[in-house]
């Protein structure tokens, strides 16, 4: 397929020619018609696959010239670095198009950004916090937004932006197209999609279910977290074989928990990365792992995505990924550059189904190893592993006659007043001609104008 097949327009073709791009990447080829159709879409694609142009090509093709001031396209990204990068990409692609692109992010002077917003924008690229602040200040009007792109949804949610995103959904026009991109599928991403979007079309470059032949995969059945810790400790004690080990866990609480357990034994050889750690801490951890100062790195799926480290001797799946694609991404961290790599997966009873999913995707069975007898089997369970107790005849439960009812005392007179809220304030203000509250600036303005 060539760009000609996408029926773009001359300004876009000229820009692509200047960039020297002739063939759309797979995600660009697949996303083009879906984005053009106006349907909601979720694209599963990693950085480096050309995902920015995957949404920008159809958006720019269909964006008409306008002199209106309010932005029509909003692109939300998790970090300021990405704001800068996306703005840069859009500018390259818009070289021969007359449009206004602006990037805004936190940690810089908001007033300068307000002035820039007031100049008029077509496409706004923003981090969620700063976008919300600008919208609240009313300098930025979002009523004309027709397309919302959320890039790196997995990272957004991992960084704790869920509430901010929901707040933003609330102030956007309901009739809009939602376009999302995520590198990994996680439960958080799945939940956000099912809570807020109407069956968006999924576009993904099929993850190859064929693992590299030079990766030797094995697995263990392990009853619970503490036994997994014992098995991992046993394996890691063989420092010669396990000389650069990437340990994957699904979420950050588990990463911290495992780090705590291993820290006593492997203190000087151990580091961890997840999104609650500062950028500096993460960069330092990765560097120490890369240069061999640390032998063991614990990481979550989302954070390990961008890792480019050679010579990883073992990938250990401390848990079994629920999404088989994540397993493929994880094991692909070893066996790079044709070297021999090894991956080991730990699965509890509850994780057997996920393991079956992985084996089905690869169309192969992963050899099951016997737990070494010296590894102590623990019976202690962590919170998530304990059975949820559903007591039907709970003896502590109140009988229906003594269920707490409403308070029996009368409310004090001052508490009985109705809360009349904002409109009451305005009524009083009108009646007395003067603002009754210091903050009623609108009233002052209105009266000045009269
Ligand atoms: P992204 O995944 O959007 O971060 O893009 C990764 C890099 O690939 C960027 O530097 C793009 O400029 C470049 N790129 C995007 N589309 C193409 C293409 N069709 N052919 C070659 N390079 C591309």
CSV table of C-alpha atoms and ligand atoms in Angstrom, one decimal:
chain,number,residue,atom,x,y,z
A,1,UNK,CA,0.0,0.0,0.0
A,2,UNK,CA,1.2,3.5,-0.7
A,3,UNK,CA,0.0,6.9,0.5
A,4,UNK,CA,-1.7,7.3,-2.9
A,5,UNK,CA,-4.3,4.7,-1.8
A,6,UNK,CA,-5.4,6.9,1.1
A,7,UNK,CA,-6.6,9.6,-1.2
A,8,UNK,CA,-5.0,12.5,0.7
A,9,UNK,CA,-4.7,16.0,-0.7
A,10,UNK,CA,-1.9,17.9,-2.3
A,11,UNK,CA,-0.7,19.8,0.8
A,12,UNK,CA,-0.4,16.5,2.7
A,13,UNK,CA,1.3,14.7,-0.2
A,14,UNK,CA,3.8,17.6,-0.4
A,15,UNK,CA,4.6,17.4,3.3
A,16,UNK,CA,5.1,13.7,3.2
A,17,UNK,CA,7.3,14.0,0.2
A,18,UNK,CA,9.5,16.6,2.1
A,19,UNK,CA,9.7,14.1,4.9
A,20,UNK,CA,10.7,11.4,2.6
A,21,UNK,CA,7.8,9.1,3.7
A,22,UNK,CA,6.3,7.0,0.9
A,23,UNK,CA,4.6,4.0,2.5
A,24,UNK,CA,2.1,4.2,5.4
A,25,UNK,CA,3.1,2.1,8.4
A,26,UNK,CA,0.6,-0.7,9.3
A,27,UNK,CA,-1.2,1.3,12.0
A,28,UNK,CA,-1.5,4.3,9.6
A,29,UNK,CA,-2.9,2.1,6.9
A,30,UNK,CA,-5.4,0.5,9.2
A,31,UNK,CA,-6.5,3.5,11.2
A,32,UNK,CA,-7.1,5.8,8.3
A,33,UNK,CA,-10.6,4.7,7.2
A,34,UNK,CA,-11.8,4.2,10.8
A,35,UNK,CA,-10.7,7.7,11.9
A,36,UNK,CA,-12.1,9.2,8.6
A,37,UNK,CA,-15.5,7.5,9.2
A,38,UNK,CA,-16.0,9.5,12.4
A,39,UNK,CA,-16.4,6.3,14.6
A,40,UNK,CA,-14.8,6.0,18.0
A,41,UNK,CA,-11.5,4.0,17.8
A,42,UNK,CA,-9.0,2.4,20.1
A,43,UNK,CA,-5.6,1.8,18.5
A,44,UNK,CA,-3.2,-0.5,20.1
A,45,UNK,CA,0.2,0.7,19.0
A,46,UNK,CA,3.6,1.4,20.5
A,47,UNK,CA,5.7,4.5,20.1
A,48,UNK,CA,7.7,4.3,17.0
A,49,UNK,CA,5.0,2.6,14.9
A,50,UNK,CA,3.9,6.0,13.3
A,51,UNK,CA,0.8,6.3,15.5
A,52,UNK,CA,0.9,10.1,15.6
A,53,UNK,CA,0.4,10.3,11.8
A,54,UNK,CA,-2.1,7.5,12.0
A,55,UNK,CA,-4.5,9.9,13.6
A,56,UNK,CA,-3.2,13.1,12.2
A,57,UNK,CA,-3.4,12.2,8.5
A,58,UNK,CA,-7.2,11.6,8.5
A,59,UNK,CA,-7.8,14.5,10.9
A,60,UNK,CA,-5.8,17.0,8.8
A,61,UNK,CA,-7.3,15.7,5.6
A,62,UNK,CA,-10.8,16.5,6.9
A,63,UNK,CA,-10.1,19.7,8.9
A,64,UNK,CA,-11.5,22.6,7.0
A,65,UNK,CA,-9.9,26.1,7.1
A,66,UNK,CA,-11.5,28.2,9.7
A,67,UNK,CA,-11.1,31.6,11.3
A,68,UNK,CA,-12.9,30.7,14.5
A,69,UNK,CA,-10.9,31.0,17.7
A,70,UNK,CA,-11.9,27.8,19.6
A,71,UNK,CA,-10.0,24.6,19.0
A,72,UNK,CA,-11.8,21.8,17.1
A,73,UNK,CA,-9.3,19.1,17.7
A,74,UNK,CA,-8.0,18.2,21.2
A,75,UNK,CA,-5.0,15.9,21.7
A,76,UNK,CA,-4.3,14.8,25.3
A,77,UNK,CA,-0.9,13.2,26.1
A,78,UNK,CA,0.6,12.2,29.5
A,79,UNK,CA,3.8,14.2,29.5
A,80,UNK,CA,5.2,17.6,28.4
A,81,UNK,CA,7.9,15.9,26.3
A,82,UNK,CA,5.2,14.2,24.4
A,83,UNK,CA,3.3,17.5,23.9
A,84,UNK,CA,6.4,19.0,22.3
A,85,UNK,CA,7.0,15.9,20.2
A,86,UNK,CA,3.4,15.7,18.9
A,87,UNK,CA,3.3,19.4,18.1
A,88,UNK,CA,6.5,19.0,16.2
A,89,UNK,CA,5.1,16.1,14.2
A,90,UNK,CA,1.8,18.0,13.4
A,91,UNK,CA,3.8,21.0,12.3
A,92,UNK,CA,5.8,18.9,9.9
A,93,UNK,CA,2.7,17.4,8.4
A,94,UNK,CA,1.0,20.8,8.2
A,95,UNK,CA,3.8,22.5,6.4
A,96,UNK,CA,1.5,23.4,3.5
A,97,UNK,CA,-1.7,23.8,5.5
A,98,UNK,CA,-2.8,27.0,7.0
A,99,UNK,CA,-3.8,25.9,10.5
A,100,UNK,CA,-3.0,26.9,14.1
A,101,UNK,CA,-1.4,24.3,16.4
A,102,UNK,CA,-0.6,25.0,20.1
A,103,UNK,CA,0.9,22.8,22.8
A,104,UNK,CA,0.2,23.5,26.5
A,105,UNK,CA,1.5,21.7,29.6
A,106,UNK,CA,2.0,22.2,33.3
A,107,UNK,CA,5.0,23.5,35.1
A,108,UNK,CA,5.2,26.7,33.0
A,109,UNK,CA,3.6,30.1,33.2
A,110,UNK,CA,-0.1,29.7,32.6
A,111,UNK,CA,-0.6,33.4,31.6
A,112,UNK,CA,1.7,33.1,28.6
A,113,UNK,CA,-0.3,30.1,27.5
A,114,UNK,CA,-3.6,32.0,28.1
A,115,UNK,CA,-2.4,34.7,25.7
A,116,UNK,CA,-1.5,32.0,23.1
A,117,UNK,CA,-4.9,30.4,23.5
A,118,UNK,CA,-6.6,33.8,23.0
A,119,UNK,CA,-4.9,34.1,19.6
A,120,UNK,CA,-7.1,31.3,18.2
A,121,UNK,CA,-6.3,27.6,17.7
A,122,UNK,CA,-7.4,24.8,15.5
A,123,UNK,CA,-5.5,21.9,17.1
A,124,UNK,CA,-4.6,21.9,20.8
A,125,UNK,CA,-2.1,19.4,22.3
A,126,UNK,CA,-2.2,19.3,26.1
A,127,UNK,CA,-1.4,17.5,29.3
A,128,UNK,CA,-4.7,16.8,31.2
A,129,UNK,CA,-4.0,19.0,34.3
A,130,UNK,CA,-3.0,22.2,32.4
A,131,UNK,CA,-5.9,21.7,29.9
A,132,UNK,CA,-8.4,21.6,32.8
A,133,UNK,CA,-6.9,24.7,34.4
A,134,UNK,CA,-7.1,26.6,31.2
A,135,UNK,CA,-10.7,25.4,30.6
A,136,UNK,CA,-11.7,26.5,34.1
A,137,UNK,CA,-10.2,29.9,33.6
A,138,UNK,CA,-12.6,30.3,30.7
A,139,UNK,CA,-10.0,31.6,28.4
A,140,UNK,CA,-10.1,28.3,26.7
A,141,UNK,CA,-13.5,27.3,25.2
A,142,UNK,CA,-14.0,23.6,24.5
A,143,UNK,CA,-17.5,23.8,23.0
A,144,UNK,CA,-16.2,23.4,19.4
A,145,UNK,CA,-14.2,20.3,20.0
A,146,UNK,CA,-15.2,17.7,17.4
A,147,UNK,CA,-12.4,15.2,17.9
A,148,UNK,CA,-10.7,14.1,21.1
A,149,UNK,CA,-7.5,12.1,20.8
A,150,UNK,CA,-6.1,10.5,23.9
A,151,UNK,CA,-2.6,9.2,23.3
A,152,UNK,CA,-0.8,6.7,25.5
A,153,UNK,CA,-4.0,6.0,27.5
A,154,UNK,CA,-2.2,3.2,29.4
A,155,UNK,CA,0.5,5.6,30.7
A,156,UNK,CA,-2.2,8.3,31.5
A,157,UNK,CA,-4.0,5.8,33.7
A,158,UNK,CA,-0.9,4.5,35.2
A,159,UNK,CA,0.1,8.0,36.2
A,160,UNK,CA,-3.2,8.4,37.9
A,161,UNK,CA,-4.9,10.8,35.4
A,162,UNK,CA,-8.2,8.9,35.4
A,163,UNK,CA,-10.1,11.5,37.4
A,164,UNK,CA,-8.7,14.3,35.4
A,165,UNK,CA,-9.8,12.6,32.2
A,166,UNK,CA,-13.3,12.1,33.5
A,167,UNK,CA,-13.5,15.8,34.5
A,168,UNK,CA,-12.4,16.8,31.0
A,169,UNK,CA,-15.0,14.4,29.4
A,170,UNK,CA,-17.6,16.3,31.4
A,171,UNK,CA,-16.8,19.7,29.8
A,172,UNK,CA,-16.4,18.5,26.3
A,173,UNK,CA,-19.3,18.5,23.8
A,174,UNK,CA,-21.1,15.1,23.9
A,175,UNK,CA,-21.2,14.9,20.1
A,176,UNK,CA,-17.5,14.2,19.3
A,177,UNK,CA,-15.3,11.5,18.0
A,178,UNK,CA,-13.0,9.8,20.5
A,179,UNK,CA,-9.8,8.4,19.3
A,180,UNK,CA,-7.5,6.5,21.7
A,181,UNK,CA,-4.1,5.0,21.5
A,182,UNK,CA,-2.5,2.6,24.0
A,183,UNK,CA,0.6,0.6,23.7
A,184,UNK,CA,-0.5,-2.1,26.1
A,185,UNK,CA,-3.9,-3.3,27.0
A,186,UNK,CA,-4.4,-3.2,30.7
A,187,UNK,CA,-7.5,-3.7,32.9
A,188,UNK,CA,-7.5,0.1,33.6
A,189,UNK,CA,-7.7,0.8,29.9
A,190,UNK,CA,-10.4,-1.8,29.4
A,191,UNK,CA,-12.4,-0.3,32.2
A,192,UNK,CA,-12.1,3.3,30.9
A,193,UNK,CA,-13.3,2.2,27.5
A,194,UNK,CA,-16.3,0.3,28.7
A,195,UNK,CA,-17.3,3.0,31.1
A,196,UNK,CA,-17.1,6.0,28.7
A,197,UNK,CA,-17.2,4.9,25.1
A,198,UNK,CA,-19.7,3.2,22.9
A,199,UNK,CA,-18.1,0.1,21.5
A,200,UNK,CA,-15.2,1.8,19.8
A,201,UNK,CA,-13.6,0.0,16.8
A,202,UNK,CA,-10.4,-1.7,17.7
A,203,UNK,CA,-7.4,-1.3,15.4
A,204,UNK,CA,-4.2,-3.1,16.3
A,205,UNK,CA,-1.2,-4.3,14.4
A,206,UNK,CA,-1.6,-8.0,15.2
A,207,UNK,CA,1.0,-9.0,17.8
A,208,UNK,CA,2.9,-11.8,16.3
A,209,UNK,CA,1.9,-15.0,18.2
A,210,UNK,CA,5.2,-16.5,17.0
A,211,UNK,CA,7.8,-16.0,19.7
A,212,UNK,CA,11.4,-15.7,18.6
A,213,UNK,CA,13.0,-19.2,18.3
A,214,UNK,CA,16.0,-18.2,20.4
A,215,UNK,CA,13.9,-17.6,23.5
A,216,UNK,CA,13.6,-20.7,25.7
A,217,UNK,CA,10.3,-20.5,27.5
A,218,UNK,CA,9.4,-22.4,30.7
A,219,UNK,CA,6.9,-22.1,33.4
A,220,UNK,CA,6.1,-23.2,37.0
A,221,UNK,CA,2.8,-23.7,38.8
A,222,UNK,CA,3.2,-21.8,42.1
A,223,UNK,CA,0.4,-21.7,44.7
A,224,UNK,CA,0.7,-18.1,45.9
A,225,UNK,CA,2.7,-14.8,46.2
A,226,UNK,CA,4.9,-15.9,49.1
A,227,UNK,CA,5.8,-19.1,47.4
A,228,UNK,CA,6.6,-17.2,44.2
A,229,UNK,CA,8.9,-15.0,46.3
A,230,UNK,CA,10.7,-18.1,47.6
A,231,UNK,CA,11.0,-19.6,44.1
A,232,UNK,CA,12.3,-16.4,42.7
A,233,UNK,CA,14.8,-16.0,45.5
A,234,UNK,CA,16.0,-19.6,44.9
A,235,UNK,CA,16.5,-18.9,41.2
A,236,UNK,CA,18.2,-15.5,41.7
A,237,UNK,CA,20.7,-17.1,44.1
A,238,UNK,CA,22.3,-18.6,41.1
A,239,UNK,CA,24.1,-15.4,40.1
A,240,UNK,CA,26.0,-16.8,37.3
A,241,UNK,CA,23.1,-18.1,35.3
A,242,UNK,CA,20.7,-15.3,36.3
A,243,UNK,CA,23.0,-12.5,35.4
A,244,UNK,CA,20.6,-9.8,34.1
A,245,UNK,CA,17.0,-10.4,35.1
A,246,UNK,CA,13.9,-8.4,34.3
A,247,UNK,CA,11.1,-9.3,36.6
A,248,UNK,CA,7.6,-8.3,35.4
A,249,UNK,CA,4.6,-7.6,37.6
A,250,UNK,CA,1.2,-6.4,36.5
A,251,UNK,CA,0.8,-3.3,38.7
A,252,UNK,CA,2.7,-0.9,40.9
A,253,UNK,CA,1.5,-2.1,44.3
A,254,UNK,CA,2.8,-5.6,43.4
A,255,UNK,CA,6.1,-4.1,42.2
A,256,UNK,CA,6.6,-2.4,45.6
A,257,UNK,CA,5.5,-5.4,47.5
A,258,UNK,CA,8.0,-7.7,45.7
A,259,UNK,CA,10.8,-5.1,46.0
A,260,UNK,CA,10.3,-5.0,49.7
A,261,UNK,CA,10.5,-8.8,50.0
A,262,UNK,CA,13.6,-9.1,47.9
A,263,UNK,CA,15.4,-6.0,49.2
A,264,UNK,CA,16.7,-7.7,52.3
A,265,UNK,CA,18.4,-10.4,50.3
A,266,UNK,CA,19.4,-8.7,47.1
A,267,UNK,CA,19.7,-5.2,48.3
A,268,UNK,CA,22.7,-4.0,46.2
A,269,UNK,CA,21.6,-5.8,43.1
A,270,UNK,CA,18.0,-4.8,42.9
A,271,UNK,CA,16.0,-1.9,41.4
A,272,UNK,CA,12.4,-1.2,40.5
A,273,UNK,CA,10.5,1.1,38.0
A,274,UNK,CA,6.9,2.0,38.0
A,275,UNK,CA,5.0,5.2,37.5
A,276,UNK,CA,4.9,6.3,41.2
A,277,UNK,CA,8.7,6.6,41.1
A,278,UNK,CA,10.1,9.9,40.0
A,279,UNK,CA,11.5,10.3,36.5
A,280,UNK,CA,15.0,10.6,37.9
A,281,UNK,CA,14.7,7.5,40.0
A,282,UNK,CA,13.4,5.6,37.0
A,283,UNK,CA,16.2,6.8,34.7
A,284,UNK,CA,18.8,6.0,37.4
A,285,UNK,CA,17.4,2.5,37.9
A,286,UNK,CA,17.3,1.7,34.2
A,287,UNK,CA,20.9,3.0,33.8
A,288,UNK,CA,22.1,0.9,36.7
A,289,UNK,CA,20.5,-2.1,35.2
A,290,UNK,CA,21.8,-1.4,31.8
A,291,UNK,CA,25.4,-0.9,32.9
A,292,UNK,CA,25.3,-4.0,35.1
A,293,UNK,CA,25.5,-2.3,38.5
A,294,UNK,CA,22.1,-3.9,39.3
A,295,UNK,CA,21.4,-7.4,38.3
A,296,UNK,CA,17.7,-7.4,38.9
A,297,UNK,CA,15.1,-5.0,37.7
A,298,UNK,CA,11.4,-5.2,38.7
A,299,UNK,CA,9.1,-3.4,36.3
A,300,UNK,CA,5.4,-3.0,35.4
A,301,UNK,CA,4.2,-3.7,31.8
A,302,UNK,CA,3.5,0.0,31.1
A,303,UNK,CA,6.8,1.3,32.4
A,304,UNK,CA,8.9,-1.4,30.7
A,305,UNK,CA,7.5,-0.6,27.3
A,306,UNK,CA,10.2,1.9,26.2
A,307,UNK,CA,13.1,-0.2,27.7
A,308,UNK,CA,15.8,-0.9,25.3
A,309,UNK,CA,18.3,-3.1,27.1
A,310,UNK,CA,20.4,-5.8,25.5
A,311,UNK,CA,21.8,-8.9,27.1
A,312,UNK,CA,18.8,-9.6,29.4
A,313,UNK,CA,19.5,-13.2,30.5
A,314,UNK,CA,16.0,-13.9,31.8
A,315,UNK,CA,12.6,-12.4,31.8
A,316,UNK,CA,10.6,-13.6,34.7
A,317,UNK,CA,6.8,-13.3,34.6
A,318,UNK,CA,6.2,-13.0,38.3
A,319,UNK,CA,2.6,-13.0,37.4
A,320,UNK,CA,0.9,-14.4,34.3
A,321,UNK,CA,-0.3,-11.5,32.1
A,322,UNK,CA,-4.1,-11.5,31.6
A,323,UNK,CA,-3.6,-10.1,28.0
A,324,UNK,CA,-1.5,-12.6,26.0
A,325,UNK,CA,0.0,-9.6,24.0
A,326,UNK,CA,1.6,-8.4,27.1
A,327,UNK,CA,3.3,-11.7,27.5
A,328,UNK,CA,4.7,-11.4,24.0
A,329,UNK,CA,6.0,-7.9,24.8
A,330,UNK,CA,7.6,-9.1,28.0
A,331,UNK,CA,9.5,-12.1,26.6
A,332,UNK,CA,10.6,-10.0,23.7
A,333,UNK,CA,12.9,-8.2,26.1
A,334,UNK,CA,15.2,-11.1,26.1
A,335,UNK,CA,16.8,-13.0,23.2
A,336,UNK,CA,17.6,-9.8,21.4
A,337,UNK,CA,20.1,-9.6,18.6
A,338,UNK,CA,19.9,-13.3,18.0
A,339,UNK,CA,21.3,-14.1,21.4
A,340,UNK,CA,19.8,-16.9,23.5
A,341,UNK,CA,17.2,-15.6,25.9
A,342,UNK,CA,15.2,-17.3,28.6
A,343,UNK,CA,11.7,-16.6,30.0
A,344,UNK,CA,10.1,-18.2,33.0
A,345,UNK,CA,6.5,-17.7,34.0
A,346,UNK,CA,4.9,-18.3,37.5
A,347,UNK,CA,1.2,-19.1,37.6
A,348,UNK,CA,-1.2,-19.7,40.4
A,349,UNK,CA,-4.4,-21.7,40.1
A,350,UNK,CA,-6.2,-18.4,39.4
A,351,UNK,CA,-3.8,-17.6,36.6
A,352,UNK,CA,-4.2,-20.9,34.7
A,353,UNK,CA,-6.8,-19.5,32.3
A,354,UNK,CA,-4.5,-16.6,31.4
A,355,UNK,CA,-1.7,-19.1,30.8
A,356,UNK,CA,-4.0,-21.1,28.5
A,357,UNK,CA,-4.7,-17.8,26.5
A,358,UNK,CA,-1.0,-17.3,26.1
A,359,UNK,CA,-0.4,-20.8,24.9
A,360,UNK,CA,-3.4,-20.5,22.5
A,361,UNK,CA,-2.0,-17.3,21.0
A,362,UNK,CA,1.4,-18.9,20.4
A,363,UNK,CA,-0.2,-22.2,19.4
A,364,UNK,CA,2.3,-24.1,21.6
A,365,UNK,CA,2.6,-25.4,25.1
A,366,UNK,CA,5.2,-23.9,27.4
A,367,UNK,CA,7.1,-26.7,29.1
A,368,UNK,CA,6.1,-27.0,32.8
A,369,UNK,CA,8.9,-27.4,35.3
A,370,UNK,CA,8.6,-29.1,38.7
A,371,UNK,CA,9.1,-26.8,41.7
A,372,UNK,CA,12.5,-27.6,43.2
A,373,UNK,CA,11.8,-29.4,46.5
A,374,UNK,CA,14.1,-27.1,48.4
A,375,UNK,CA,11.7,-24.2,47.7
A,376,UNK,CA,9.5,-23.7,50.7
A,377,UNK,CA,5.8,-23.7,50.0
A,378,UNK,CA,4.1,-20.9,52.0
A,379,UNK,CA,0.5,-21.1,53.1
A,380,UNK,CA,0.4,-17.4,54.0
A,381,UNK,CA,-1.8,-15.4,51.6
A,382,UNK,CA,-1.8,-11.8,50.6
A,383,UNK,CA,-4.9,-9.7,50.6
A,384,UNK,CA,-5.8,-10.3,46.9
A,385,UNK,CA,-5.4,-14.1,47.4
A,386,UNK,CA,-7.7,-14.5,50.4
A,387,UNK,CA,-11.2,-15.8,49.5
A,388,UNK,CA,-13.8,-13.1,49.7
A,389,UNK,CA,-16.0,-14.0,52.6
A,390,UNK,CA,-19.7,-13.7,51.7
A,391,UNK,CA,-21.5,-14.5,54.9
A,392,UNK,CA,-25.1,-15.2,54.5
A,393,UNK,CA,-25.8,-15.6,58.2
A,394,UNK,CA,-23.5,-13.0,59.6
A,395,UNK,CA,-24.0,-13.2,63.4
A,396,UNK,CA,-22.7,-9.7,63.8
A,397,UNK,CA,-25.2,-8.2,61.3
A,398,UNK,CA,-27.9,-6.1,62.9
A,399,UNK,CA,-31.5,-7.5,62.9
A,400,UNK,CA,-33.8,-5.5,60.7
A,401,UNK,CA,-35.5,-3.9,63.7
A,402,UNK,CA,-32.4,-2.3,65.0
A,403,UNK,CA,-31.0,-1.1,61.7
A,404,UNK,CA,-29.8,2.5,62.1
A,405,UNK,CA,-32.5,4.9,61.0
A,406,UNK,CA,-32.6,8.7,60.8
A,407,UNK,CA,-31.4,10.7,63.7
A,408,UNK,CA,-34.1,11.1,66.3
A,409,UNK,CA,-33.3,14.6,67.4
A,410,UNK,CA,-34.6,17.6,65.6
A,411,UNK,CA,-32.1,19.6,63.6
A,412,UNK,CA,-31.1,22.9,65.2
A,413,UNK,CA,-32.9,25.8,63.7
A,414,UNK,CA,-29.9,27.2,61.8
A,415,UNK,CA,-29.3,23.8,60.2
A,416,UNK,CA,-32.9,23.6,58.9
A,417,UNK,CA,-32.4,26.4,56.4
A,418,UNK,CA,-32.4,25.3,52.8
A,419,UNK,CA,-29.2,25.6,50.9
A,420,UNK,CA,-30.2,28.1,48.3
A,421,UNK,CA,-26.9,28.0,46.5
A,422,UNK,CA,-25.8,30.4,43.9
A,423,UNK,CA,-29.1,31.7,42.6
A,424,UNK,CA,-30.0,32.8,46.1
A,425,UNK,CA,-26.9,34.9,46.2
A,426,UNK,CA,-27.8,36.6,43.0
A,427,UNK,CA,-31.3,37.3,44.2
A,428,UNK,CA,-30.0,39.0,47.3
A,429,UNK,CA,-27.5,40.9,45.3
A,430,UNK,CA,-30.2,42.2,43.0
A,431,UNK,CA,-32.4,43.2,45.9
A,432,UNK,CA,-29.7,45.1,47.7
A,433,UNK,CA,-28.1,46.5,44.5
A,434,UNK,CA,-24.7,45.8,45.9
A,435,UNK,CA,-22.8,42.5,45.9
A,436,UNK,CA,-23.3,40.8,49.2
A,437,UNK,CA,-20.2,38.6,48.7
A,438,UNK,CA,-16.8,39.8,48.0
A,439,UNK,CA,-16.3,37.3,45.3
A,440,UNK,CA,-19.3,38.3,43.2
A,441,UNK,CA,-17.3,39.9,40.5
A,442,UNK,CA,-19.8,39.1,37.7
A,443,UNK,CA,-22.3,41.2,39.5
A,444,UNK,CA,-19.9,44.1,39.7
A,445,UNK,CA,-19.1,43.8,36.0
A,446,UNK,CA,-22.7,43.6,35.0
A,447,UNK,CA,-23.6,46.7,36.9
A,448,UNK,CA,-20.6,48.6,35.6
A,449,UNK,CA,-21.7,47.9,32.0
A,450,UNK,CA,-25.3,49.1,32.7
B,1,LIG,P1,5.4,7.7,16.3
B,1,LIG,O1,5.1,6.3,16.5
B,1,LIG,O2,4.2,8.5,15.9
B,1,LIG,O3,6.1,8.3,17.5
B,1,LIG,O4,6.4,7.9,15.0
B,1,LIG,C1,7.7,7.3,15.0
B,1,LIG,C2,8.5,8.0,13.9
B,1,LIG,O5,8.3,7.5,12.6
B,1,LIG,C3,8.4,9.5,13.8
B,1,LIG,O6,9.7,10.1,13.8
B,1,LIG,C4,7.7,9.7,12.5
B,1,LIG,O7,8.1,10.9,11.9
B,1,LIG,C5,8.1,8.5,11.7
B,1,LIG,N1,7.1,8.1,10.7
B,1,LIG,C6,5.8,8.2,10.8
B,1,LIG,N2,5.2,7.7,9.7
B,1,LIG,C7,6.1,7.3,8.9
B,1,LIG,C8,6.1,6.6,7.6
B,1,LIG,N3,5.0,6.3,7.0
B,1,LIG,N4,7.3,6.3,7.1
B,1,LIG,C9,8.4,6.5,7.7
B,1,LIG,N5,8.5,7.1,8.9
B,1,LIG,C10,7.4,7.5,9.5
